[in-house]
Each structure stands twice: as structure tokens, then as C-alpha cells.
Amino acid sequence: MVLLHVKRGDESQFLLQAPGSTELEELTVQVARVYNGRLKVQRLCSEMEELAEHGIFLPPNMQGLTDDQIEELKLKDEWGEKCIPSGGAVFKKDDIGRRNGQAPNEKMKQVLKKTIEEAKAIISKKQVEAGVCVTMEMVKDALDQLRGAVMIVYPMGLPPYDPIRMEFENKEDLSGTQAGLSVIKESEAQLWWAAKELRRTKQLSDYVGKNEKTKIIAKIQQVSAFFNTSVFFVISLQTDKNVH
């Protein structure tokens, strides 16, 4: 098995193993899925930390409003009345105004916190230092653990607009967010090694040879629309110049 140390830019991400005979079309998609899967776990952990501290997401039309404004507009958090954490809620105001302040009690809070830490450890960049490869199965295991913890604390489920539920249902909307910029589309993912693009039409062994004990640093990136436009623009200019 060839060992790939996957980086984005100069930042370590994870280790992954693949036979040298692996088609690079398949490998590129596999690396992109693990990379994006780790990002999903990180996003969920971040939101679940807020869930543990301040309860469920407020309806979008109530977020950022003061209590007086909510009362004046006669807005009602209907899901807030349904989604009471197991064991009852403890009020802890969300100063940002995103969540309803009905936080889980200490016992349920610890269920969430413990699971968050375990999920983070599974996909941690420290796995690189430990020599542990991260697989899609491990990413799915982390997601399942997080989903299970939420179900324990909120057996009735979360509101359909809560980003945690949206992540679990793969309905998250990351457009216009910093998190969205980090995601790499599988169809536009590229792998590079030693300043060469590992073209999807070839096998891994076409680049690294037949030695299955090879270790390489593979960098993942997304094909840049700007780069493609720039190349097209340069070609157009050269063509126009030749015509004249």
C-alpha cells in the first residue's frame, strides 16, 4: 500500500493508504470525500458545542432580535416548545441571539461534550503524528456518534432549520460562508505530488512506481475557475495575435 500524507497548502490533513494500482479517478474522489467528511464533523462539533451551551436554533425570523422586539412582532418559537432536552432545560442566554437559551442540564451537556471530543479525536490532524490513517468509515463512525448523542439529549429531534439537523440530513447551505470555501467539490478536486498533477486518467503507480511501501505527500486542491478563465484568456490573446 502506498501511504499518502494529504495536505492542503502546507497544512497537514490526514494519512490515507491505497494500492499503487488504484485508478486516480477513484483515489481523487476518495481523498476529497474524506477531506470534506472531516470538515463536516468539525462543523457539527462546533454547532453541537453551542447546542450544549445555549439550546436549539431559533427560527430564522427571530435570530438577533431582542426580547422586546420578539414580543412587539408577536413572534413565537413553536419548535422551542417541542424540543425540550432530556431531563429538562437550564436557561443560559445566547448573547449572539442564534439559539433559544434553553440549554441541556449538566448531565446531558456532558453527553454532548464527551461525544464531541471523541469525534474530534477520530478525525484529528494529530492522527498524522500517530501514524494512523483516516478512512471514510472512521468519518462515518464519528458522524454516527454525534448523531447518537443528539438523539439521547433531544429524542424528539431538532428543528428542521437547525444547522445540526441540516448537516445530518446533508441539507446544509454553506453558500457565502467561510466554511463553504473550505469544501472541495469531488468533480473539481485535484491531487498534486512533487509539483505534478496526478491526472485522473492514470493509475497511482504511473507516478510513484510499483513499490507498495512508497510514502508521498499529496496536496489536494480545487480546480480554480479563475485559473481556467485566465488560461482561456491567454490562449484567446495568443490566437488573436497570430491572426493579426
mmCIF file of C-alpha atoms in Angstrom:
data_model
loop_
_atom_site.group_PDB
_atom_site.id
_atom_site.type_symbol
_atom_site.label_atom_id
_atom_site.label_comp_id
_atom_site.label_asym_id
_atom_site.label_seq_id
_atom_site.Cartn_x
_atom_site.Cartn_y
_atom_site.Cartn_z
ATOM 1 C CA MET A 1 0.000 0.000 0.000
ATOM 2 C CA VAL A 2 1.219 3.484 -0.888
ATOM 3 C CA LEU A 3 0.952 5.864 2.056
ATOM 4 C CA LEU A 4 -0.368 9.325 1.191
ATOM 5 C CA HIS A 5 0.178 12.212 3.589
ATOM 6 C CA VAL A 6 -2.610 14.507 2.419
ATOM 7 C CA LYS A 7 -2.118 18.251 2.784
ATOM 8 C CA ARG A 8 -3.999 21.331 1.687
ATOM 9 C CA GLY A 9 -1.467 24.015 1.015
ATOM 10 C CA ASP A 10 1.239 23.394 3.608
ATOM 11 C CA GLU A 11 -1.180 22.210 6.291
ATOM 12 C CA SER A 12 -1.328 18.513 7.193
ATOM 13 C CA GLN A 13 -4.778 16.939 6.956
ATOM 14 C CA PHE A 14 -4.660 13.133 7.233
ATOM 15 C CA LEU A 15 -2.959 9.898 6.172
ATOM 16 C CA LEU A 16 -4.548 7.535 3.665
ATOM 17 C CA GLN A 17 -3.433 4.230 2.155
ATOM 18 C CA ALA A 18 -4.086 2.998 -1.378
ATOM 19 C CA PRO A 19 -2.666 0.260 -3.633
ATOM 20 C CA GLY A 20 -0.393 1.521 -6.382
ATOM 21 C CA SER A 21 -2.810 0.042 -8.911
ATOM 22 C CA THR A 22 -5.598 2.403 -7.788
ATOM 23 C CA GLU A 23 -7.140 4.459 -10.556
ATOM 24 C CA LEU A 24 -6.511 8.129 -9.781
ATOM 25 C CA GLU A 25 -10.119 8.964 -10.660
ATOM 26 C CA GLU A 26 -11.195 6.745 -7.757
ATOM 27 C CA LEU A 27 -8.404 7.904 -5.424
ATOM 28 C CA THR A 28 -9.033 11.617 -6.017
ATOM 29 C CA VAL A 29 -12.720 11.202 -5.158
ATOM 30 C CA GLN A 30 -11.829 9.107 -2.099
ATOM 31 C CA VAL A 31 -9.409 11.737 -0.782
ATOM 32 C CA ALA A 32 -11.936 14.524 -1.424
ATOM 33 C CA ARG A 33 -14.659 12.602 0.431
ATOM 34 C CA VAL A 34 -12.506 12.044 3.488
ATOM 35 C CA TYR A 35 -11.345 15.664 3.395
ATOM 36 C CA ASN A 36 -14.904 17.007 3.140
ATOM 37 C CA GLY A 37 -16.168 14.458 5.663
ATOM 38 C CA ARG A 38 -13.686 15.711 8.237
ATOM 39 C CA LEU A 39 -14.907 19.264 7.606
ATOM 40 C CA LYS A 40 -18.497 18.134 8.205
ATOM 41 C CA VAL A 41 -17.513 16.565 11.538
ATOM 42 C CA GLN A 42 -15.737 19.797 12.515
ATOM 43 C CA ARG A 43 -18.774 21.913 11.609
ATOM 44 C CA LEU A 44 -21.064 19.620 13.583
ATOM 45 C CA CYS A 45 -18.782 19.672 16.621
ATOM 46 C CA SER A 46 -18.733 23.472 16.548
ATOM 47 C CA GLU A 47 -22.538 23.734 16.385
ATOM 48 C CA MET A 48 -23.052 20.997 18.979
ATOM 49 C CA GLU A 49 -20.833 22.900 21.416
ATOM 50 C CA GLU A 50 -23.261 25.798 21.009
ATOM 51 C CA LEU A 51 -26.217 23.413 21.388
ATOM 52 C CA ALA A 52 -24.781 22.179 24.695
ATOM 53 C CA GLU A 53 -24.363 25.748 25.940
ATOM 54 C CA HIS A 54 -27.471 27.520 24.604
ATOM 55 C CA GLY A 55 -30.015 25.008 23.303
ATOM 56 C CA ILE A 56 -31.632 24.739 19.887
ATOM 57 C CA PHE A 57 -31.524 27.198 16.989
ATOM 58 C CA LEU A 58 -34.092 29.974 16.980
ATOM 59 C CA PRO A 59 -36.375 30.323 13.939
ATOM 60 C CA PRO A 60 -34.555 32.429 11.309
ATOM 61 C CA ASN A 61 -37.051 35.310 11.714
ATOM 62 C CA MET A 62 -36.283 35.553 15.455
ATOM 63 C CA GLN A 63 -32.496 35.426 15.353
ATOM 64 C CA GLY A 64 -30.676 38.537 16.519
ATOM 65 C CA LEU A 65 -33.812 40.172 17.888
ATOM 66 C CA THR A 66 -34.225 41.408 21.449
ATOM 67 C CA ASP A 67 -36.964 40.019 23.702
ATOM 68 C CA ASP A 68 -38.871 43.290 23.293
ATOM 69 C CA GLN A 69 -38.690 43.087 19.512
ATOM 70 C CA ILE A 70 -39.904 39.473 19.550
ATOM 71 C CA GLU A 71 -42.816 40.462 21.765
ATOM 72 C CA GLU A 72 -43.642 43.505 19.664
ATOM 73 C CA LEU A 73 -43.657 41.452 16.448
ATOM 74 C CA LYS A 74 -45.628 38.675 18.201
ATOM 75 C CA LEU A 75 -43.177 36.005 17.066
ATOM 76 C CA LYS A 76 -43.309 32.536 18.562
ATOM 77 C CA ASP A 77 -40.715 29.765 18.774
ATOM 78 C CA GLU A 78 -43.006 26.795 18.199
ATOM 79 C CA TRP A 79 -40.177 24.300 17.918
ATOM 80 C CA GLY A 80 -38.738 25.586 21.168
ATOM 81 C CA GLU A 81 -41.861 24.333 22.942
ATOM 82 C CA LYS A 82 -41.445 20.861 21.426
ATOM 83 C CA CYS A 83 -37.667 20.456 21.693
ATOM 84 C CA ILE A 84 -37.061 20.256 25.431
ATOM 85 C CA PRO A 85 -33.777 18.462 26.245
ATOM 86 C CA SER A 86 -33.947 15.207 28.211
ATOM 87 C CA GLY A 87 -34.057 15.913 31.955
ATOM 88 C CA GLY A 88 -35.313 19.456 31.406
ATOM 89 C CA ALA A 89 -33.708 22.729 30.349
ATOM 90 C CA VAL A 90 -31.464 25.223 32.109
ATOM 91 C CA PHE A 91 -31.727 28.798 30.859
ATOM 92 C CA LYS A 92 -28.462 30.184 29.505
ATOM 93 C CA LYS A 93 -28.918 33.183 27.226
ATOM 94 C CA ASP A 94 -27.173 33.203 23.864
ATOM 95 C CA ASP A 95 -25.727 36.698 23.573
ATOM 96 C CA ILE A 96 -25.352 36.273 19.813
ATOM 97 C CA GLY A 97 -29.085 35.615 19.525
ATOM 98 C CA ARG A 98 -28.836 32.446 17.417
ATOM 99 C CA ARG A 99 -30.086 29.888 19.962
ATOM 100 C CA ASN A 100 -33.066 29.931 22.338
ATOM 101 C CA GLY A 101 -31.135 29.729 25.642
ATOM 102 C CA GLN A 102 -32.899 26.535 26.792
ATOM 103 C CA ALA A 103 -29.707 24.564 27.376
ATOM 104 C CA PRO A 104 -29.481 20.892 28.412
ATOM 105 C CA ASN A 105 -28.827 20.161 32.089
ATOM 106 C CA GLU A 106 -25.275 19.358 33.201
ATOM 107 C CA LYS A 107 -25.614 15.594 32.718
ATOM 108 C CA MET A 108 -26.932 15.909 29.163
ATOM 109 C CA LYS A 109 -24.439 18.663 28.412
ATOM 110 C CA GLN A 110 -21.627 16.259 29.297
ATOM 111 C CA VAL A 111 -23.093 13.604 26.969
ATOM 112 C CA LEU A 112 -22.720 16.082 24.118
ATOM 113 C CA LYS A 113 -19.308 17.378 25.194
ATOM 114 C CA LYS A 114 -17.805 13.888 25.653
ATOM 115 C CA THR A 115 -19.044 12.740 22.254
ATOM 116 C CA ILE A 116 -17.753 15.916 20.600
ATOM 117 C CA GLU A 117 -14.266 15.282 21.994
ATOM 118 C CA GLU A 118 -14.342 11.642 20.849
ATOM 119 C CA ALA A 119 -15.446 12.622 17.334
ATOM 120 C CA LYS A 120 -12.760 15.318 17.120
ATOM 121 C CA ALA A 121 -10.115 12.770 18.121
ATOM 122 C CA ILE A 122 -11.157 10.394 15.326
ATOM 123 C CA ILE A 123 -10.582 12.971 12.578
ATOM 124 C CA SER A 124 -7.842 14.984 14.323
ATOM 125 C CA LYS A 125 -4.733 16.101 12.445
ATOM 126 C CA LYS A 126 -2.830 14.520 15.341
ATOM 127 C CA GLN A 127 -3.608 11.169 13.711
ATOM 128 C CA VAL A 128 -0.874 12.075 11.211
ATOM 129 C CA GLU A 129 1.706 12.279 14.013
ATOM 130 C CA ALA A 130 0.423 8.984 15.416
ATOM 131 C CA GLY A 131 0.724 7.300 12.008
ATOM 132 C CA VAL A 132 -2.989 6.468 11.909
ATOM 133 C CA CYS A 133 -4.751 6.520 8.547
ATOM 134 C CA VAL A 134 -8.217 8.076 8.399
ATOM 135 C CA THR A 135 -10.837 6.266 6.329
ATOM 136 C CA MET A 136 -14.355 7.204 5.244
ATOM 137 C CA GLU A 137 -15.602 4.515 7.636
ATOM 138 C CA MET A 138 -13.945 6.389 10.515
ATOM 139 C CA VAL A 139 -15.543 9.645 9.386
ATOM 140 C CA LYS A 140 -18.956 7.928 9.242
ATOM 141 C CA ASP A 141 -18.353 6.467 12.708
ATOM 142 C CA ALA A 142 -17.668 9.972 14.076
ATOM 143 C CA LEU A 143 -20.865 11.262 12.427
ATOM 144 C CA ASP A 144 -22.889 8.348 13.845
ATOM 145 C CA GLN A 145 -21.553 9.024 17.350
ATOM 146 C CA LEU A 146 -22.526 12.694 17.090
ATOM 147 C CA ARG A 147 -25.981 11.805 15.746
ATOM 148 C CA GLY A 148 -26.489 9.327 18.600
ATOM 149 C CA ALA A 149 -25.570 11.899 21.245
ATOM 150 C CA VAL A 150 -28.052 14.422 19.830
ATOM 151 C CA MET A 151 -30.775 11.756 19.844
ATOM 152 C CA ILE A 152 -30.091 10.995 23.519
ATOM 153 C CA VAL A 153 -30.404 14.643 24.523
ATOM 154 C CA TYR A 154 -33.164 15.543 22.028
ATOM 155 C CA PRO A 155 -35.106 12.306 21.348
ATOM 156 C CA MET A 156 -37.860 14.324 19.652
ATOM 157 C CA GLY A 157 -35.351 15.678 17.135
ATOM 158 C CA LEU A 158 -34.190 19.199 16.296
ATOM 159 C CA PRO A 159 -35.988 21.913 14.288
ATOM 160 C CA PRO A 160 -35.654 21.479 10.507
ATOM 161 C CA TYR A 161 -33.740 24.793 10.307
ATOM 162 C CA ASP A 162 -31.189 23.865 12.991
ATOM 163 C CA PRO A 163 -27.786 23.575 11.239
ATOM 164 C CA ILE A 164 -27.058 20.358 13.148
ATOM 165 C CA ARG A 165 -30.118 18.608 11.723
ATOM 166 C CA MET A 166 -29.397 20.077 8.300
ATOM 167 C CA GLU A 167 -25.845 18.660 8.425
ATOM 168 C CA PHE A 168 -27.110 15.204 9.404
ATOM 169 C CA GLU A 169 -29.619 15.310 6.537
ATOM 170 C CA ASN A 170 -26.981 16.649 4.103
ATOM 171 C CA LYS A 171 -29.109 19.760 3.526
ATOM 172 C CA GLU A 172 -26.602 22.267 4.876
ATOM 173 C CA ASP A 173 -26.355 25.555 2.999
ATOM 174 C CA LEU A 174 -22.763 26.788 3.140
ATOM 175 C CA SER A 175 -23.073 29.347 0.342
ATOM 176 C CA GLY A 176 -21.441 32.638 1.215
ATOM 177 C CA THR A 177 -19.725 31.227 4.309
ATOM 178 C CA GLN A 178 -16.069 30.715 5.182
ATOM 179 C CA ALA A 179 -16.853 27.032 5.804
ATOM 180 C CA GLY A 180 -18.183 26.769 2.269
ATOM 181 C CA LEU A 181 -14.883 27.996 0.836
ATOM 182 C CA SER A 182 -13.059 25.096 2.513
ATOM 183 C CA VAL A 183 -15.174 22.395 0.856
ATOM 184 C CA ILE A 184 -13.741 20.873 -2.320
ATOM 185 C CA LYS A 185 -16.175 19.575 -4.950
ATOM 186 C CA GLU A 186 -15.351 15.961 -5.771
ATOM 187 C CA SER A 187 -15.660 16.644 -9.504
ATOM 188 C CA GLU A 188 -13.187 19.545 -9.249
ATOM 189 C CA ALA A 189 -10.671 18.007 -6.853
ATOM 190 C CA GLN A 190 -7.046 17.691 -7.935
ATOM 191 C CA LEU A 191 -4.157 15.804 -6.345
ATOM 192 C CA TRP A 192 -0.586 17.016 -6.750
ATOM 193 C CA TRP A 193 2.703 15.343 -5.859
ATOM 194 C CA ALA A 194 6.215 16.659 -6.465
ATOM 195 C CA ALA A 195 4.825 19.631 -8.423
ATOM 196 C CA LYS A 196 2.937 17.289 -10.779
ATOM 197 C CA GLU A 197 -0.789 16.932 -11.132
ATOM 198 C CA LEU A 198 -1.837 13.306 -10.611
ATOM 199 C CA ARG A 199 -4.120 13.055 -13.608
ATOM 200 C CA ARG A 200 -7.361 11.168 -13.099
ATOM 201 C CA THR A 201 -6.906 9.170 -16.310
ATOM 202 C CA LYS A 202 -3.869 7.341 -14.880
ATOM 203 C CA GLN A 203 -3.048 4.982 -12.030
ATOM 204 C CA LEU A 204 -1.153 5.960 -8.893
ATOM 205 C CA SER A 205 1.718 3.641 -9.894
ATOM 206 C CA ASP A 206 2.215 5.623 -13.129
ATOM 207 C CA TYR A 207 3.639 8.364 -10.914
ATOM 208 C CA VAL A 208 5.098 6.650 -7.835
ATOM 209 C CA GLY A 209 6.252 3.367 -9.350
ATOM 210 C CA LYS A 210 5.497 -0.214 -8.291
ATOM 211 C CA ASN A 211 6.935 -0.024 -4.763
ATOM 212 C CA GLU A 212 3.968 -0.517 -2.418
ATOM 213 C CA LYS A 213 5.967 0.871 0.525
ATOM 214 C CA THR A 214 6.280 4.313 -1.031
ATOM 215 C CA LYS A 215 5.309 7.332 1.068
ATOM 216 C CA ILE A 216 4.308 10.550 -0.652
ATOM 217 C CA ILE A 217 2.972 13.980 0.293
ATOM 218 C CA ALA A 218 -0.128 14.560 -1.826
ATOM 219 C CA LYS A 219 -1.691 18.008 -1.940
ATOM 220 C CA ILE A 220 -5.397 18.383 -2.590
ATOM 221 C CA GLN A 221 -6.885 21.469 -4.193
ATOM 222 C CA GLN A 222 -9.887 22.515 -6.217
ATOM 223 C CA VAL A 223 -9.625 23.436 -9.856
ATOM 224 C CA SER A 224 -9.761 27.214 -9.889
ATOM 225 C CA ALA A 225 -12.432 28.744 -12.102
ATOM 226 C CA PHE A 226 -10.276 31.888 -12.208
ATOM 227 C CA PHE A 227 -7.296 29.831 -13.363
ATOM 228 C CA ASN A 228 -9.341 28.212 -16.131
ATOM 229 C CA THR A 229 -10.661 31.621 -17.218
ATOM 230 C CA SER A 230 -7.129 33.053 -17.169
ATOM 231 C CA VAL A 231 -5.798 30.224 -19.320
ATOM 232 C CA PHE A 232 -8.666 30.691 -21.779
ATOM 233 C CA PHE A 233 -7.989 34.436 -21.844
ATOM 234 C CA VAL A 234 -4.272 33.953 -22.546
ATOM 235 C CA ILE A 235 -4.998 31.430 -25.324
ATOM 236 C CA SER A 236 -7.522 33.854 -26.824
ATOM 237 C CA LEU A 237 -4.975 36.671 -26.765
ATOM 238 C CA GLN A 238 -2.337 34.494 -28.405
ATOM 239 C CA THR A 239 -4.819 33.369 -31.063
ATOM 240 C CA ASP A 240 -5.834 36.959 -31.788
ATOM 241 C CA LYS A 241 -2.174 37.962 -32.003
ATOM 242 C CA ASN A 242 -1.469 35.191 -34.507
ATOM 243 C CA VAL A 243 -4.422 36.270 -36.625
ATOM 244 C CA HIS A 244 -3.060 39.829 -36.871
#
